[in-house]
CSV table of C-alpha atoms and ligand atoms in Angstrom, one decimal:
chain,number,residue,atom,x,y,z
N,1,UNK,CA,-7.2,-10.7,34.4
N,2,UNK,CA,-4.1,-12.6,32.2
N,3,UNK,CA,-3.1,-11.5,29.0
N,4,UNK,CA,-1.0,-14.9,28.2
N,5,UNK,CA,-3.1,-15.9,25.8
N,6,UNK,CA,-3.8,-19.7,26.6
N,7,UNK,CA,-5.6,-22.4,23.8
N,8,UNK,CA,-4.7,-25.6,25.6
N,9,UNK,CA,-7.8,-27.7,24.9
N,10,UNK,CA,-8.6,-26.3,21.7
N,11,UNK,CA,-8.7,-27.4,18.6
N,12,UNK,CA,-7.6,-25.7,15.9
N,13,UNK,CA,-7.7,-26.2,12.0
N,14,UNK,CA,-5.7,-23.8,9.7
N,15,UNK,CA,-6.2,-24.1,6.0
N,16,UNK,CA,-3.7,-24.5,3.6
N,17,UNK,CA,-1.1,-24.5,6.7
N,18,UNK,CA,1.6,-27.1,4.5
N,19,UNK,CA,3.8,-23.6,3.8
N,20,UNK,CA,3.6,-19.5,4.1
N,21,UNK,CA,0.9,-17.6,6.9
N,22,UNK,CA,-0.2,-20.5,7.2
N,23,UNK,CA,1.8,-22.5,8.7
N,24,UNK,CA,3.1,-19.6,11.0
N,25,UNK,CA,-0.3,-19.2,12.1
N,26,UNK,CA,0.2,-23.2,12.8
N,27,UNK,CA,3.1,-23.0,15.1
N,28,UNK,CA,1.8,-20.5,16.5
N,29,UNK,CA,-1.8,-21.5,18.0
N,30,UNK,CA,0.5,-24.5,19.3
N,31,UNK,CA,2.8,-22.2,21.0
N,32,UNK,CA,-0.4,-20.6,22.4
N,33,UNK,CA,-1.2,-24.4,23.0
N,34,UNK,CA,-3.8,-25.8,21.2
N,35,UNK,CA,-3.9,-28.7,18.9
N,36,UNK,CA,-3.8,-27.7,15.6
N,37,UNK,CA,-4.8,-29.2,13.0
N,38,UNK,CA,-2.9,-29.1,10.2
N,39,UNK,CA,-5.3,-28.8,7.1
N,40,UNK,CA,-3.5,-28.6,3.7
N,41,UNK,CA,-4.1,-30.4,-0.5
N,42,UNK,CA,-0.6,-31.1,-0.2
N,43,UNK,CA,-0.5,-34.2,2.3
N,44,UNK,CA,3.6,-33.6,2.3
N,45,UNK,CA,3.6,-30.0,3.1
N,46,UNK,CA,1.1,-30.5,5.8
N,47,UNK,CA,3.2,-33.7,7.1
N,48,UNK,CA,6.1,-31.2,7.0
N,49,UNK,CA,4.5,-29.1,9.2
N,50,UNK,CA,3.2,-31.3,11.5
N,51,UNK,CA,6.8,-32.1,12.0
N,52,UNK,CA,7.6,-29.0,12.9
N,53,UNK,CA,4.7,-28.4,16.0
N,54,UNK,CA,5.9,-31.9,17.2
N,55,UNK,CA,10.1,-31.0,16.8
N,56,UNK,CA,9.0,-27.4,18.8
N,57,UNK,CA,6.5,-29.7,22.0
N,58,UNK,CA,3.2,-29.1,20.1
N,59,UNK,CA,0.0,-31.0,19.6
N,60,UNK,CA,-0.8,-31.1,15.8
N,61,UNK,CA,-2.0,-34.0,13.9
N,62,UNK,CA,-2.2,-33.6,9.9
N,63,UNK,CA,-5.8,-33.0,7.5
N,64,UNK,CA,-5.7,-33.6,4.0
N,65,UNK,CA,-8.7,-32.0,1.9
N,66,UNK,CA,-9.6,-29.4,-0.9
N,67,UNK,CA,-11.3,-26.5,0.9
N,68,UNK,CA,-13.2,-26.3,-2.4
N,69,UNK,CA,-14.9,-29.8,-2.4
N,70,UNK,CA,-17.6,-29.8,0.3
N,71,UNK,CA,-17.8,-33.2,0.7
N,72,UNK,CA,-14.1,-34.3,1.5
N,73,UNK,CA,-14.8,-31.1,4.2
N,74,UNK,CA,-17.9,-31.9,5.7
N,75,UNK,CA,-16.4,-35.5,6.0
N,76,UNK,CA,-13.1,-34.7,7.5
N,77,UNK,CA,-14.3,-31.8,10.3
N,78,UNK,CA,-17.1,-34.7,10.8
N,79,UNK,CA,-14.0,-37.6,11.5
N,80,UNK,CA,-11.5,-35.0,13.7
N,81,UNK,CA,-14.5,-34.6,15.9
N,82,UNK,CA,-15.7,-30.7,15.5
N,83,UNK,CA,-13.1,-28.9,15.7
N,84,UNK,CA,-13.1,-24.7,18.0
N,85,UNK,CA,-11.1,-22.5,16.3
N,86,UNK,CA,-11.0,-22.1,12.3
N,87,UNK,CA,-8.8,-20.2,10.0
N,88,UNK,CA,-10.1,-20.2,6.7
N,89,UNK,CA,-6.3,-19.5,4.9
N,90,UNK,CA,-6.4,-21.5,1.6
N,91,UNK,CA,-6.4,-18.3,-0.6
N,92,UNK,CA,-4.6,-16.6,-3.5
N,93,UNK,CA,-5.6,-18.8,-6.7
N,94,UNK,CA,-5.9,-22.3,-4.7
N,95,UNK,CA,-3.5,-25.2,-6.6
N,96,UNK,CA,-2.4,-23.3,-8.7
N,97,UNK,CA,-0.5,-20.9,-5.8
N,98,UNK,CA,0.0,-16.9,-6.2
N,99,UNK,CA,-2.8,-15.0,-7.6
N,100,UNK,CA,-1.5,-13.7,-11.6
N,101,UNK,CA,-2.0,-10.1,-11.9
N,102,UNK,CA,-4.1,-9.8,-15.3
N,103,UNK,CA,-6.6,-6.4,-16.5
N,104,UNK,CA,-10.2,-7.5,-16.1
N,105,UNK,CA,-10.5,-7.0,-19.9
N,106,UNK,CA,-8.2,-9.5,-20.7
N,107,UNK,CA,-10.0,-12.0,-19.0
N,108,UNK,CA,-13.4,-14.4,-18.8
N,109,UNK,CA,-15.3,-16.6,-16.6
N,110,UNK,CA,-13.3,-19.8,-17.0
N,111,UNK,CA,-10.2,-17.8,-15.8
N,112,UNK,CA,-11.7,-16.0,-12.1
N,113,UNK,CA,-13.4,-19.6,-11.1
N,114,UNK,CA,-10.7,-20.3,-9.2
N,115,UNK,CA,-10.2,-17.6,-7.1
N,116,UNK,CA,-14.5,-17.7,-6.3
N,117,UNK,CA,-13.7,-21.6,-5.3
N,118,UNK,CA,-11.4,-21.4,-3.6
N,119,UNK,CA,-11.1,-18.0,-1.3
N,120,UNK,CA,-15.2,-17.6,-1.5
N,121,UNK,CA,-16.5,-21.3,-1.1
N,122,UNK,CA,-13.1,-22.5,0.2
N,123,UNK,CA,-14.7,-20.0,2.8
N,124,UNK,CA,-18.4,-20.4,3.1
N,125,UNK,CA,-17.5,-24.9,2.7
N,126,UNK,CA,-14.9,-25.0,6.0
N,127,UNK,CA,-17.6,-22.5,7.8
N,128,UNK,CA,-20.4,-24.1,7.2
N,129,UNK,CA,-19.4,-27.7,8.3
N,130,UNK,CA,-17.2,-26.0,12.1
N,131,UNK,CA,-20.4,-24.1,13.0
N,132,UNK,CA,-22.0,-27.3,14.3
N,133,UNK,CA,-19.4,-28.6,17.3
N,134,UNK,CA,-18.8,-24.8,17.5
N,135,UNK,CA,-22.6,-24.2,18.3
N,136,UNK,CA,-22.9,-27.9,20.2
N,137,UNK,CA,-20.2,-26.6,22.3
N,138,UNK,CA,-21.0,-22.6,22.6
N,139,UNK,CA,-17.7,-21.9,21.9
N,140,UNK,CA,-15.5,-21.1,18.7
N,141,UNK,CA,-13.2,-19.1,17.3
N,142,UNK,CA,-13.8,-18.1,13.0
N,143,UNK,CA,-10.3,-16.6,11.5
N,144,UNK,CA,-10.4,-15.9,8.0
N,145,UNK,CA,-7.9,-14.1,5.9
N,146,UNK,CA,-8.9,-11.7,3.1
N,147,UNK,CA,-6.6,-9.1,1.5
N,148,UNK,CA,-6.3,-5.2,1.2
N,149,UNK,CA,-7.2,-5.1,-2.5
N,150,UNK,CA,-10.9,-6.3,-1.5
N,151,UNK,CA,-11.8,-3.4,0.9
N,152,UNK,CA,-9.0,-0.8,-1.1
N,153,UNK,CA,-9.2,-2.6,-5.0
N,154,UNK,CA,-6.6,-2.6,-6.5
N,155,UNK,CA,-5.8,-3.1,-10.5
N,156,UNK,CA,-5.5,-7.1,-12.0
N,157,UNK,CA,-6.2,-8.8,-9.4
N,158,UNK,CA,-10.7,-7.8,-9.2
N,159,UNK,CA,-11.7,-11.7,-9.8
N,160,UNK,CA,-9.5,-12.2,-6.6
N,161,UNK,CA,-10.6,-8.9,-4.7
N,162,UNK,CA,-14.4,-10.4,-5.0
N,163,UNK,CA,-13.6,-13.2,-4.0
N,164,UNK,CA,-11.9,-12.3,-0.8
N,165,UNK,CA,-14.3,-8.9,-0.4
N,166,UNK,CA,-17.9,-12.5,-0.4
N,167,UNK,CA,-15.6,-13.8,2.0
N,168,UNK,CA,-15.3,-10.5,4.2
N,169,UNK,CA,-19.0,-10.1,3.6
N,170,UNK,CA,-20.0,-13.6,4.7
N,171,UNK,CA,-18.3,-13.7,7.5
N,172,UNK,CA,-20.2,-10.2,8.8
N,173,UNK,CA,-23.6,-12.1,8.4
N,174,UNK,CA,-22.2,-15.5,10.0
N,175,UNK,CA,-20.5,-12.7,12.5
N,176,UNK,CA,-24.6,-11.3,12.9
N,177,UNK,CA,-26.4,-15.2,13.1
N,178,UNK,CA,-24.0,-17.2,16.2
N,179,UNK,CA,-23.0,-14.4,18.5
N,180,UNK,CA,-25.3,-16.0,20.9
N,181,UNK,CA,-23.0,-19.2,20.1
N,182,UNK,CA,-20.5,-17.4,22.0
N,183,UNK,CA,-19.3,-17.6,18.0
N,184,UNK,CA,-17.2,-14.9,16.8
N,185,UNK,CA,-15.7,-14.5,13.3
N,186,UNK,CA,-13.7,-11.6,12.3
N,187,UNK,CA,-11.5,-11.3,9.2
N,188,UNK,CA,-7.7,-10.5,9.2
N,189,UNK,CA,-6.9,-7.6,5.7
N,190,UNK,CA,-3.3,-8.1,4.3
N,191,UNK,CA,-0.9,-6.2,2.3
N,192,UNK,CA,2.1,-7.8,1.6
N,193,UNK,CA,3.5,-10.6,2.7
N,194,UNK,CA,7.2,-11.8,1.8
N,195,UNK,CA,6.4,-15.1,1.5
N,196,UNK,CA,8.5,-17.7,0.6
N,197,UNK,CA,6.5,-18.5,-2.8
N,198,UNK,CA,5.9,-14.6,-3.0
N,199,UNK,CA,9.9,-14.3,-2.2
N,200,UNK,CA,10.7,-16.9,-5.5
N,201,UNK,CA,8.1,-15.4,-8.0
N,202,UNK,CA,9.0,-11.4,-7.5
N,203,UNK,CA,10.4,-11.0,-10.8
N,204,UNK,CA,13.9,-9.5,-11.0
N,205,UNK,CA,14.1,-7.6,-14.1
N,206,UNK,CA,15.0,-4.3,-13.8
N,207,UNK,CA,11.3,-2.8,-14.3
N,208,UNK,CA,10.7,-5.6,-11.3
N,209,UNK,CA,12.9,-4.9,-9.0
N,210,UNK,CA,11.8,-0.8,-9.7
N,211,UNK,CA,8.1,-1.9,-9.6
N,212,UNK,CA,9.1,-2.9,-6.5
N,213,UNK,CA,11.0,-0.3,-4.8
N,214,UNK,CA,7.8,1.9,-6.1
N,215,UNK,CA,5.1,-0.1,-4.1
N,216,UNK,CA,7.3,-0.2,-0.8
N,217,UNK,CA,7.5,2.7,-0.4
N,218,UNK,CA,3.1,3.8,0.2
N,219,UNK,CA,3.9,0.9,3.0
N,220,UNK,CA,4.1,3.7,6.1
N,221,UNK,CA,6.6,0.9,8.0
N,222,UNK,CA,8.5,0.5,5.1
N,223,UNK,CA,8.8,-2.9,4.8
N,224,UNK,CA,6.2,-6.3,3.4
N,225,UNK,CA,4.8,-7.8,6.5
N,226,UNK,CA,6.0,-11.2,7.6
N,227,UNK,CA,3.7,-14.6,8.7
N,228,UNK,CA,4.8,-13.3,11.6
N,229,UNK,CA,3.3,-10.2,11.6
N,230,UNK,CA,-0.8,-12.5,10.7
N,231,UNK,CA,-0.4,-15.5,13.2
N,232,UNK,CA,0.0,-12.7,16.4
N,233,UNK,CA,-3.7,-11.0,15.5
N,234,UNK,CA,-4.9,-14.3,14.4
N,235,UNK,CA,-4.0,-16.1,17.6
N,236,UNK,CA,-5.8,-13.2,19.6
N,237,UNK,CA,-8.6,-13.7,17.9
N,238,UNK,CA,-8.7,-17.2,18.5
N,239,UNK,CA,-8.0,-17.0,22.3
N,240,UNK,CA,-10.9,-16.0,24.8
N,241,UNK,CA,-9.8,-12.8,24.8
N,242,UNK,CA,-10.8,-11.3,21.9
N,243,UNK,CA,-15.2,-12.6,23.3
N,244,UNK,CA,-16.7,-9.4,22.3
N,245,UNK,CA,-15.0,-8.8,19.2
N,246,UNK,CA,-16.5,-10.6,16.5
N,247,UNK,CA,-17.4,-9.2,12.5
N,248,UNK,CA,-14.1,-7.2,12.1
N,249,UNK,CA,-12.1,-7.3,9.8
N,250,UNK,CA,-8.4,-6.0,10.8
N,251,UNK,CA,-5.8,-5.0,7.7
N,252,UNK,CA,-2.2,-6.8,9.2
N,253,UNK,CA,-0.5,-4.0,6.1
N,254,UNK,CA,2.5,-2.1,7.7
N,255,UNK,CA,-0.3,1.4,7.6
N,256,UNK,CA,-0.8,0.6,3.5
N,257,UNK,CA,-4.0,1.7,3.9
N,258,UNK,CA,-5.5,3.4,7.6
N,259,UNK,CA,-9.4,2.3,8.3
N,260,UNK,CA,-11.3,4.4,10.6
J,1,LIG,N1,1.3,-13.7,1.2
J,1,LIG,C1,0.2,-12.4,0.4
J,1,LIG,O1,1.4,-11.3,0.6
J,1,LIG,C2,-1.7,-12.1,1.6
J,1,LIG,C3,-1.4,-11.2,1.2
J,1,LIG,C4,-2.9,-10.5,0.7
J,1,LIG,C5,-3.7,-11.6,1.3
J,1,LIG,N2,-3.1,-13.4,1.6
J,1,LIG,C6,-3.8,-14.3,1.6
J,1,LIG,O2,-3.7,-14.9,3.0
J,1,LIG,C7,-3.6,-16.6,3.2
J,1,LIG,C8,-1.9,-17.3,3.0
J,1,LIG,O3,-1.2,-17.0,1.6
J,1,LIG,P1,0.2,-17.0,1.7
J,1,LIG,O4,1.2,-15.7,0.4
J,1,LIG,O5,0.3,-17.9,2.5
J,1,LIG,O6,-0.2,-19.0,1.2
J,1,LIG,P2,0.6,-20.0,0.0
J,1,LIG,O7,0.5,-19.7,-1.8
J,1,LIG,O8,2.1,-20.0,0.1
J,1,LIG,O9,0.0,-20.6,0.6
J,1,LIG,C9,-1.4,-21.6,0.8
J,1,LIG,C10,-1.6,-22.6,0.8
J,1,LIG,O10,-2.6,-23.2,0.6
J,1,LIG,C11,-3.2,-24.5,-0.1
J,1,LIG,N3,-3.7,-24.5,-0.6
J,1,LIG,C12,-3.9,-23.7,-2.0
J,1,LIG,N4,-5.3,-24.3,-2.0
J,1,LIG,C13,-6.4,-25.2,-1.2
J,1,LIG,C14,-7.1,-25.6,-1.3
J,1,LIG,N5,-7.8,-26.4,-2.1
J,1,LIG,N6,-7.1,-27.0,-0.2
J,1,LIG,C15,-6.6,-27.6,0.3
J,1,LIG,N7,-5.1,-26.1,0.5
J,1,LIG,C16,-5.2,-25.0,-0.4
J,1,LIG,C17,-1.7,-24.2,-0.7
J,1,LIG,O11,-1.0,-26.1,-2.1
J,1,LIG,C18,-0.2,-24.2,-0.1
J,1,LIG,O12,-0.2,-24.5,1.1
J,1,LIG,C19,-4.4,-16.5,1.4
J,1,LIG,O13,-5.8,-16.8,1.9
J,1,LIG,C20,-4.4,-14.9,1.2
J,1,LIG,O14,-5.0,-14.9,-0.1
J,1,LIG,C21,-1.7,-13.6,1.6
């Protein structure tokens, strides 16, 4: 048996791959041989990542659509002729960027909608559009990025946590429906991953710095995660090596929480 991850001949769509974790996943999947389809709602961001992949000798094309718009998603994936690997990465607060921590009692239903639109419905839209070609080919991999906030709970991000928990529950159910077609469906649950956007948004006030230090002590490995910490496991779950793993949620969190 070979342990090399070989995705040669596979088309892998990564949503929200114009920056951060999605960008790292696109670069790593391309390094493993996949022809990556780099989605983002921001065309220039998708183009820049495609350039990076091509410069590194990989295969990539941009595919601009809004994951919250099912019509655009379905059209774009159909025009591609389907995909073999789908990574549901677009998330957080969607086009508005990162999650804004707010006590639930200070929010209204309109504030919740954007979290559901991108993290839950975006995942459902892309999965719905990607499944027909996977079923026809008798092979597919779906990996969805969720959050430890959805497994463990986290104050001030309840609508986001609820949307991610919904996405994880959705993926477990889809795993049961499509396993017989050679399609696996898994989630990766993240602790704090130090993306450029997150580092730039971290408050540099004395209280903000103190809060970060306190939070970091809860991470057994004593550092924030990096996008590359995520890209490795996603690439493994996208590969033929993981064909007997489905319906699972893997925590990638430096030991922030443990699960049985
Ligand atoms: N960074 C973390 O600490 C962390 C922790 C837990 C979970 N996550 C999850 O990991 C994933 C990636 O996180 P990140 O920090 O790299 O995100 P990010 O916000 O830095 O990047 C998200 C990308 O998605 C794109 N995007 C947003 N809305 C879109 C839409 N409707 N359609 C298409 N593209 C869209 C954005 O333009 C952006 O390029 C998200 O699902 C996030 O919820 C991140």
